[in-house]
């Protein structure tokens, strides 16, 4: 078998930056608190927990004082910074620069929409860490949409400014944007520049992975997509692989490999989400090669 790891897979810049900040901080400290899982990958969370990273939620943050807390790449709403000041908490801010820029854009657009009696709409997953940070810029007034049924929440007689969670599908964003445009036209009879402003705020480092993965999936007989089951980015990118290659398998780690998936002459491609560490994909590759050796000996 020929086994290849996709060179374009693995951490995006924001996640890599956050993990490096956590590791650097823990070199000089026995423990560091992290607000939420630093990455949606249980294997990596476990590795960092063993080094002293303690995951907390927002309720636990309110109970802490005089300590250090890491803000992960997804970013945080203003309320988190307010709590930190009140409780004398030192924040190690690893918010992704792309996310921070988007938070600023959303805040500026919200102030404008407030003056114009308009609405901020965010294409994203309700409750996702990044979306919580974005809606926090709007005093929780932003309308979060992902499914067609969510479109009922929008008032099409008022101006709409649309943004996207940075890790959503580009195709999904433009399809949603088109649907909003059509509903405004149907409601008002026309569509002016003041009625609708769509902002493609998807991170290109993430969106560019779709065409790269399509090509990689076609080039291999079998695809092993390695990702944490909580990763929304992982679920979306796995579907990209599956649409190009029906012999695509979603696994969390090497323990889920099954010998019957493979033939001796197969070209096998290993890839993953923006939250999948390279060391985990290499671990899968090593296990696969050991599996092949054992089958040959048998």
mmCIF file of C-alpha atoms in Angstrom:
data_model
loop_
_atom_site.group_PDB
_atom_site.id
_atom_site.type_symbol
_atom_site.label_atom_id
_atom_site.label_comp_id
_atom_site.label_asym_id
_atom_site.label_seq_id
_atom_site.Cartn_x
_atom_site.Cartn_y
_atom_site.Cartn_z
ATOM 1 C CA UNK A 1 0.000 0.000 0.000
ATOM 2 C CA UNK A 2 1.072 3.531 -0.729
ATOM 3 C CA UNK A 3 0.201 5.907 2.129
ATOM 4 C CA UNK A 4 0.290 9.717 1.769
ATOM 5 C CA UNK A 5 -0.552 12.473 4.251
ATOM 6 C CA UNK A 6 -2.167 15.533 2.678
ATOM 7 C CA UNK A 7 0.340 18.372 3.036
ATOM 8 C CA UNK A 8 -2.476 20.943 3.099
ATOM 9 C CA UNK A 9 -4.250 19.354 6.093
ATOM 10 C CA UNK A 10 -3.633 20.085 9.745
ATOM 11 C CA UNK A 11 -3.924 23.183 11.862
ATOM 12 C CA UNK A 12 -4.891 26.517 10.425
ATOM 13 C CA UNK A 13 -2.750 29.473 11.510
ATOM 14 C CA UNK A 14 -5.128 30.525 14.303
ATOM 15 C CA UNK A 15 -5.195 27.136 16.035
ATOM 16 C CA UNK A 16 -1.438 26.649 15.648
ATOM 17 C CA UNK A 17 -0.847 30.086 17.174
ATOM 18 C CA UNK A 18 -3.144 29.352 20.162
ATOM 19 C CA UNK A 19 -1.511 25.999 20.931
ATOM 20 C CA UNK A 20 1.976 27.517 20.695
ATOM 21 C CA UNK A 21 0.944 30.268 23.142
ATOM 22 C CA UNK A 22 -0.457 27.658 25.556
ATOM 23 C CA UNK A 23 2.702 25.521 25.359
ATOM 24 C CA UNK A 24 4.986 28.535 25.851
ATOM 25 C CA UNK A 25 2.988 29.693 28.885
ATOM 26 C CA UNK A 26 2.988 26.217 30.470
ATOM 27 C CA UNK A 27 6.783 25.980 30.251
ATOM 28 C CA UNK A 28 6.909 28.543 33.070
ATOM 29 C CA UNK A 29 3.793 27.482 34.952
ATOM 30 C CA UNK A 30 2.341 24.311 36.479
ATOM 31 C CA UNK A 31 -1.128 25.077 35.190
ATOM 32 C CA UNK A 32 -3.014 27.341 32.830
ATOM 33 C CA UNK A 33 -6.779 27.737 32.511
ATOM 34 C CA UNK A 34 -8.352 27.685 29.046
ATOM 35 C CA UNK A 35 -11.842 29.009 28.353
ATOM 36 C CA UNK A 36 -13.361 26.101 26.403
ATOM 37 C CA UNK A 37 -11.528 23.361 24.484
ATOM 38 C CA UNK A 38 -8.501 24.953 22.835
ATOM 39 C CA UNK A 39 -9.301 22.940 19.708
ATOM 40 C CA UNK A 40 -12.150 20.593 18.730
ATOM 41 C CA UNK A 41 -9.953 17.523 18.931
ATOM 42 C CA UNK A 42 -10.109 15.325 22.042
ATOM 43 C CA UNK A 43 -6.666 13.795 21.431
ATOM 44 C CA UNK A 44 -4.968 17.188 21.410
ATOM 45 C CA UNK A 45 -6.998 18.418 24.385
ATOM 46 C CA UNK A 46 -5.869 15.311 26.312
ATOM 47 C CA UNK A 47 -2.197 15.890 25.377
ATOM 48 C CA UNK A 48 -2.330 19.499 26.610
ATOM 49 C CA UNK A 49 -4.294 18.578 29.738
ATOM 50 C CA UNK A 50 -1.448 16.233 30.693
ATOM 51 C CA UNK A 51 0.894 19.220 30.417
ATOM 52 C CA UNK A 52 -1.252 21.339 32.776
ATOM 53 C CA UNK A 53 -3.970 22.964 30.668
ATOM 54 C CA UNK A 54 -7.280 23.077 32.575
ATOM 55 C CA UNK A 55 -10.425 23.602 30.482
ATOM 56 C CA UNK A 56 -13.131 25.758 32.108
ATOM 57 C CA UNK A 57 -16.478 27.191 31.049
ATOM 58 C CA UNK A 58 -17.822 30.742 31.466
ATOM 59 C CA UNK A 59 -19.542 29.945 34.777
ATOM 60 C CA UNK A 60 -16.230 28.697 36.197
ATOM 61 C CA UNK A 61 -14.440 31.780 34.859
ATOM 62 C CA UNK A 62 -16.709 33.977 36.985
ATOM 63 C CA UNK A 63 -15.535 32.067 40.087
ATOM 64 C CA UNK A 64 -11.801 32.482 39.380
ATOM 65 C CA UNK A 65 -9.510 35.331 40.398
ATOM 66 C CA UNK A 66 -5.800 36.203 40.456
ATOM 67 C CA UNK A 67 -4.835 33.659 37.771
ATOM 68 C CA UNK A 68 -4.076 33.297 34.067
ATOM 69 C CA UNK A 69 -6.676 32.258 31.489
ATOM 70 C CA UNK A 70 -6.071 31.535 27.819
ATOM 71 C CA UNK A 71 -8.559 32.762 25.226
ATOM 72 C CA UNK A 72 -8.517 30.331 22.307
ATOM 73 C CA UNK A 73 -8.509 31.141 18.586
ATOM 74 C CA UNK A 74 -12.324 31.416 18.373
ATOM 75 C CA UNK A 75 -12.290 34.736 20.248
ATOM 76 C CA UNK A 76 -14.570 35.926 23.063
ATOM 77 C CA UNK A 77 -17.393 38.457 23.588
ATOM 78 C CA UNK A 78 -16.754 41.745 25.470
ATOM 79 C CA UNK A 79 -18.323 40.252 28.626
ATOM 80 C CA UNK A 80 -15.336 37.906 29.064
ATOM 81 C CA UNK A 81 -12.861 40.809 29.147
ATOM 82 C CA UNK A 82 -15.092 42.638 31.616
ATOM 83 C CA UNK A 83 -15.113 39.586 33.946
ATOM 84 C CA UNK A 84 -11.320 39.319 33.699
ATOM 85 C CA UNK A 85 -10.828 42.949 34.772
ATOM 86 C CA UNK A 86 -13.258 42.590 37.685
ATOM 87 C CA UNK A 87 -11.602 39.349 38.920
ATOM 88 C CA UNK A 88 -7.981 40.371 38.364
ATOM 89 C CA UNK A 89 -7.515 37.625 35.762
ATOM 90 C CA UNK A 90 -4.609 37.912 33.329
ATOM 91 C CA UNK A 91 -5.817 36.929 29.872
ATOM 92 C CA UNK A 92 -3.451 35.184 27.467
ATOM 93 C CA UNK A 93 -5.266 36.265 24.326
ATOM 94 C CA UNK A 94 -4.750 33.777 21.489
ATOM 95 C CA UNK A 95 -7.741 34.978 19.471
ATOM 96 C CA UNK A 96 -7.126 34.429 15.769
ATOM 97 C CA UNK A 97 -6.295 37.750 14.036
ATOM 98 C CA UNK A 98 -8.871 36.921 11.324
ATOM 99 C CA UNK A 99 -11.563 36.484 14.000
ATOM 100 C CA UNK A 100 -10.555 39.687 15.843
ATOM 101 C CA UNK A 101 -10.788 41.659 12.597
ATOM 102 C CA UNK A 102 -14.234 40.185 11.950
ATOM 103 C CA UNK A 103 -15.410 41.087 15.485
ATOM 104 C CA UNK A 104 -14.399 44.694 14.804
ATOM 105 C CA UNK A 105 -16.254 44.701 11.453
ATOM 106 C CA UNK A 106 -19.391 43.267 13.077
ATOM 107 C CA UNK A 107 -19.276 45.884 15.868
ATOM 108 C CA UNK A 108 -18.893 48.738 13.353
ATOM 109 C CA UNK A 109 -21.707 47.375 11.177
ATOM 110 C CA UNK A 110 -23.940 46.886 14.225
ATOM 111 C CA UNK A 111 -23.522 50.512 15.287
ATOM 112 C CA UNK A 112 -24.516 51.561 11.742
ATOM 113 C CA UNK A 113 -27.516 49.188 11.667
ATOM 114 C CA UNK A 114 -28.708 50.540 15.034
ATOM 115 C CA UNK A 115 -28.804 54.030 13.529
ATOM 116 C CA UNK A 116 -30.656 52.761 10.423
ATOM 117 C CA UNK A 117 -33.072 50.425 12.229
ATOM 118 C CA UNK A 118 -31.415 47.472 10.498
ATOM 119 C CA UNK A 119 -30.308 43.949 11.395
ATOM 120 C CA UNK A 120 -27.028 42.052 11.663
ATOM 121 C CA UNK A 121 -27.332 38.483 10.364
ATOM 122 C CA UNK A 122 -24.577 35.931 10.955
ATOM 123 C CA UNK A 123 -24.296 32.750 8.906
ATOM 124 C CA UNK A 124 -23.010 30.265 11.454
ATOM 125 C CA UNK A 125 -23.755 27.644 14.058
ATOM 126 C CA UNK A 126 -25.694 28.958 17.052
ATOM 127 C CA UNK A 127 -23.724 28.328 20.254
ATOM 128 C CA UNK A 128 -20.395 27.905 18.432
ATOM 129 C CA UNK A 129 -17.591 29.664 20.313
ATOM 130 C CA UNK A 130 -16.764 32.034 17.456
ATOM 131 C CA UNK A 131 -20.429 32.916 16.924
ATOM 132 C CA UNK A 132 -20.820 33.702 20.644
ATOM 133 C CA UNK A 133 -17.914 36.146 20.285
ATOM 134 C CA UNK A 134 -19.513 37.749 17.225
ATOM 135 C CA UNK A 135 -23.020 38.102 18.659
ATOM 136 C CA UNK A 136 -21.413 39.630 21.750
ATOM 137 C CA UNK A 137 -20.397 42.595 19.563
ATOM 138 C CA UNK A 138 -24.090 43.272 18.888
ATOM 139 C CA UNK A 139 -25.493 43.188 22.435
ATOM 140 C CA UNK A 140 -26.830 39.716 21.468
ATOM 141 C CA UNK A 141 -29.133 41.308 18.866
ATOM 142 C CA UNK A 142 -27.563 39.544 15.849
ATOM 143 C CA UNK A 143 -29.709 36.943 14.100
ATOM 144 C CA UNK A 144 -27.847 33.638 13.664
ATOM 145 C CA UNK A 145 -28.911 31.603 10.626
ATOM 146 C CA UNK A 146 -27.764 28.302 9.180
ATOM 147 C CA UNK A 147 -30.825 26.419 7.889
ATOM 148 C CA UNK A 148 -33.571 27.718 5.579
ATOM 149 C CA UNK A 149 -35.981 27.661 8.522
ATOM 150 C CA UNK A 150 -33.770 30.236 10.297
ATOM 151 C CA UNK A 151 -34.524 32.765 7.547
ATOM 152 C CA UNK A 152 -37.950 33.283 9.088
ATOM 153 C CA UNK A 153 -36.271 35.238 11.915
ATOM 154 C CA UNK A 154 -35.305 38.092 9.549
ATOM 155 C CA UNK A 155 -37.542 41.125 8.890
ATOM 156 C CA UNK A 156 -37.151 41.706 5.137
ATOM 157 C CA UNK A 157 -38.608 45.205 5.323
ATOM 158 C CA UNK A 158 -35.564 46.365 7.306
ATOM 159 C CA UNK A 159 -31.928 46.706 6.113
ATOM 160 C CA UNK A 160 -29.798 43.563 6.477
ATOM 161 C CA UNK A 161 -26.023 43.288 6.889
ATOM 162 C CA UNK A 162 -24.777 39.707 6.533
ATOM 163 C CA UNK A 163 -21.522 38.206 7.844
ATOM 164 C CA UNK A 164 -20.267 34.628 8.095
ATOM 165 C CA UNK A 165 -18.549 32.572 10.745
ATOM 166 C CA UNK A 166 -14.993 32.289 9.387
ATOM 167 C CA UNK A 167 -15.049 28.487 9.075
ATOM 168 C CA UNK A 168 -18.325 28.076 7.163
ATOM 169 C CA UNK A 169 -18.659 26.858 3.569
ATOM 170 C CA UNK A 170 -18.213 29.526 0.868
ATOM 171 C CA UNK A 171 -20.839 27.796 -1.271
ATOM 172 C CA UNK A 172 -23.275 27.773 1.660
ATOM 173 C CA UNK A 173 -22.700 31.476 2.308
ATOM 174 C CA UNK A 174 -23.442 32.553 -1.260
ATOM 175 C CA UNK A 175 -26.519 30.309 -1.457
ATOM 176 C CA UNK A 176 -27.835 31.878 1.759
ATOM 177 C CA UNK A 177 -27.009 35.379 0.525
ATOM 178 C CA UNK A 178 -28.994 34.725 -2.665
ATOM 179 C CA UNK A 179 -32.029 33.542 -0.676
ATOM 180 C CA UNK A 180 -31.972 36.687 1.500
ATOM 181 C CA UNK A 181 -31.728 38.886 -1.614
ATOM 182 C CA UNK A 182 -34.746 37.167 -3.174
ATOM 183 C CA UNK A 183 -36.815 37.537 -0.003
ATOM 184 C CA UNK A 184 -36.003 41.273 0.233
ATOM 185 C CA UNK A 185 -37.045 41.734 -3.418
ATOM 186 C CA UNK A 186 -40.284 39.836 -2.813
ATOM 187 C CA UNK A 187 -41.015 41.893 0.291
ATOM 188 C CA UNK A 188 -40.062 45.363 -0.993
ATOM 189 C CA UNK A 189 -40.381 44.919 -4.755
ATOM 190 C CA UNK A 190 -36.753 45.986 -5.296
ATOM 191 C CA UNK A 191 -33.260 45.602 -3.860
ATOM 192 C CA UNK A 192 -31.155 48.712 -3.220
ATOM 193 C CA UNK A 193 -27.638 49.026 -1.836
ATOM 194 C CA UNK A 194 -29.098 50.173 1.484
ATOM 195 C CA UNK A 195 -31.351 47.094 1.750
ATOM 196 C CA UNK A 196 -28.680 44.424 1.785
ATOM 197 C CA UNK A 197 -24.931 44.267 2.412
ATOM 198 C CA UNK A 198 -23.352 40.778 2.223
ATOM 199 C CA UNK A 199 -19.833 40.401 3.649
ATOM 200 C CA UNK A 200 -17.939 37.225 2.747
ATOM 201 C CA UNK A 201 -15.940 36.918 5.982
ATOM 202 C CA UNK A 202 -14.890 33.272 5.495
ATOM 203 C CA UNK A 203 -11.221 32.570 6.179
ATOM 204 C CA UNK A 204 -9.547 31.713 2.872
ATOM 205 C CA UNK A 205 -7.058 29.418 4.598
ATOM 206 C CA UNK A 206 -10.087 27.304 5.520
ATOM 207 C CA UNK A 207 -12.208 27.709 2.359
ATOM 208 C CA UNK A 208 -9.273 26.925 0.041
ATOM 209 C CA UNK A 209 -9.067 23.475 1.600
ATOM 210 C CA UNK A 210 -12.236 22.350 -0.161
ATOM 211 C CA UNK A 211 -10.801 22.328 -3.730
ATOM 212 C CA UNK A 212 -7.491 20.957 -2.398
ATOM 213 C CA UNK A 213 -9.315 18.105 -0.655
ATOM 214 C CA UNK A 214 -11.434 17.354 -3.726
ATOM 215 C CA UNK A 215 -8.244 16.846 -5.732
ATOM 216 C CA UNK A 216 -6.607 14.767 -2.969
ATOM 217 C CA UNK A 217 -9.708 12.548 -2.625
ATOM 218 C CA UNK A 218 -9.710 11.829 -6.367
ATOM 219 C CA UNK A 219 -6.010 10.955 -6.395
ATOM 220 C CA UNK A 220 -6.361 8.177 -3.787
ATOM 221 C CA UNK A 221 -8.290 4.887 -3.663
ATOM 222 C CA UNK A 222 -9.098 5.237 0.050
ATOM 223 C CA UNK A 223 -9.378 8.382 2.181
ATOM 224 C CA UNK A 224 -8.889 8.357 5.942
ATOM 225 C CA UNK A 225 -10.277 11.624 7.274
ATOM 226 C CA UNK A 226 -8.940 12.226 10.783
ATOM 227 C CA UNK A 227 -10.903 14.648 12.952
ATOM 228 C CA UNK A 228 -12.515 15.177 16.326
ATOM 229 C CA UNK A 229 -16.208 14.358 16.226
ATOM 230 C CA UNK A 230 -17.049 17.791 17.717
ATOM 231 C CA UNK A 231 -15.401 19.696 14.864
ATOM 232 C CA UNK A 232 -17.971 21.345 12.561
ATOM 233 C CA UNK A 233 -15.148 22.087 10.135
ATOM 234 C CA UNK A 234 -14.223 18.381 10.207
ATOM 235 C CA UNK A 235 -17.779 17.268 9.426
ATOM 236 C CA UNK A 236 -17.973 19.672 6.473
ATOM 237 C CA UNK A 237 -14.574 18.733 5.007
ATOM 238 C CA UNK A 238 -15.269 15.014 5.384
ATOM 239 C CA UNK A 239 -18.382 15.470 3.230
ATOM 240 C CA UNK A 240 -16.164 17.084 0.577
ATOM 241 C CA UNK A 241 -13.997 13.932 0.555
ATOM 242 C CA UNK A 242 -16.991 11.590 0.555
ATOM 243 C CA UNK A 243 -18.596 13.376 -2.407
ATOM 244 C CA UNK A 244 -15.445 12.704 -4.474
ATOM 245 C CA UNK A 245 -14.518 9.295 -3.078
ATOM 246 C CA UNK A 246 -17.092 6.844 -1.639
ATOM 247 C CA UNK A 247 -14.268 4.935 0.075
ATOM 248 C CA UNK A 248 -13.746 7.774 2.562
ATOM 249 C CA UNK A 249 -13.761 6.972 6.290
ATOM 250 C CA UNK A 250 -14.102 9.399 9.199
ATOM 251 C CA UNK A 251 -11.902 8.372 12.138
ATOM 252 C CA UNK A 252 -10.918 10.071 15.382
ATOM 253 C CA UNK A 253 -7.658 8.153 15.788
ATOM 254 C CA UNK A 254 -5.760 5.036 14.715
ATOM 255 C CA UNK A 255 -7.751 2.700 16.994
ATOM 256 C CA UNK A 256 -10.716 2.981 14.595
ATOM 257 C CA UNK A 257 -8.862 1.554 11.563
ATOM 258 C CA UNK A 258 -10.423 -1.582 10.077
ATOM 259 C CA UNK A 259 -8.401 -3.983 7.889
ATOM 260 C CA UNK A 260 -11.357 -4.720 5.586
ATOM 261 C CA UNK A 261 -11.313 -1.137 4.296
ATOM 262 C CA UNK A 262 -8.094 -1.741 2.376
ATOM 263 C CA UNK A 263 -6.718 -3.768 -0.526
ATOM 264 C CA UNK A 264 -2.966 -4.484 -0.894
ATOM 265 C CA UNK A 265 -2.656 -2.347 -4.041
ATOM 266 C CA UNK A 266 -4.543 0.687 -2.655
ATOM 267 C CA UNK A 267 -3.269 4.236 -2.627
ATOM 268 C CA UNK A 268 -4.361 5.595 0.741
ATOM 269 C CA UNK A 269 -4.658 9.287 1.540
ATOM 270 C CA UNK A 270 -4.725 10.636 5.087
ATOM 271 C CA UNK A 271 -6.141 14.111 5.661
ATOM 272 C CA UNK A 272 -7.949 16.089 8.351
ATOM 273 C CA UNK A 273 -9.663 19.222 9.585
ATOM 274 C CA UNK A 274 -8.172 22.576 10.554
ATOM 275 C CA UNK A 275 -8.339 21.245 14.130
ATOM 276 C CA UNK A 276 -6.440 18.001 13.383
ATOM 277 C CA UNK A 277 -2.796 17.937 14.562
ATOM 278 C CA UNK A 278 -0.179 16.635 12.140
ATOM 279 C CA UNK A 279 1.181 14.277 14.817
ATOM 280 C CA UNK A 280 -2.192 12.499 14.915
ATOM 281 C CA UNK A 281 -2.254 11.959 11.141
ATOM 282 C CA UNK A 282 1.313 10.621 11.338
ATOM 283 C CA UNK A 283 0.201 8.261 14.116
ATOM 284 C CA UNK A 284 -2.553 6.931 11.829
ATOM 285 C CA UNK A 285 -0.014 6.455 9.018
ATOM 286 C CA UNK A 286 2.351 4.512 11.309
ATOM 287 C CA UNK A 287 -0.474 2.276 12.546
ATOM 288 C CA UNK A 288 -1.590 1.605 8.993
ATOM 289 C CA UNK A 289 1.912 0.570 7.970
ATOM 290 C CA UNK A 290 2.186 -1.716 11.025
ATOM 291 C CA UNK A 291 -1.192 -3.230 10.125
ATOM 292 C CA UNK A 292 0.070 -3.956 6.590
ATOM 293 C CA UNK A 293 3.250 -5.607 7.921
ATOM 294 C CA UNK A 294 1.211 -7.848 10.224
ATOM 295 C CA UNK A 295 -1.110 -8.878 7.381
ATOM 296 C CA UNK A 296 1.849 -9.751 5.155
ATOM 297 C CA UNK A 297 3.439 -11.848 7.904
ATOM 298 C CA UNK A 298 0.144 -13.648 8.473
#
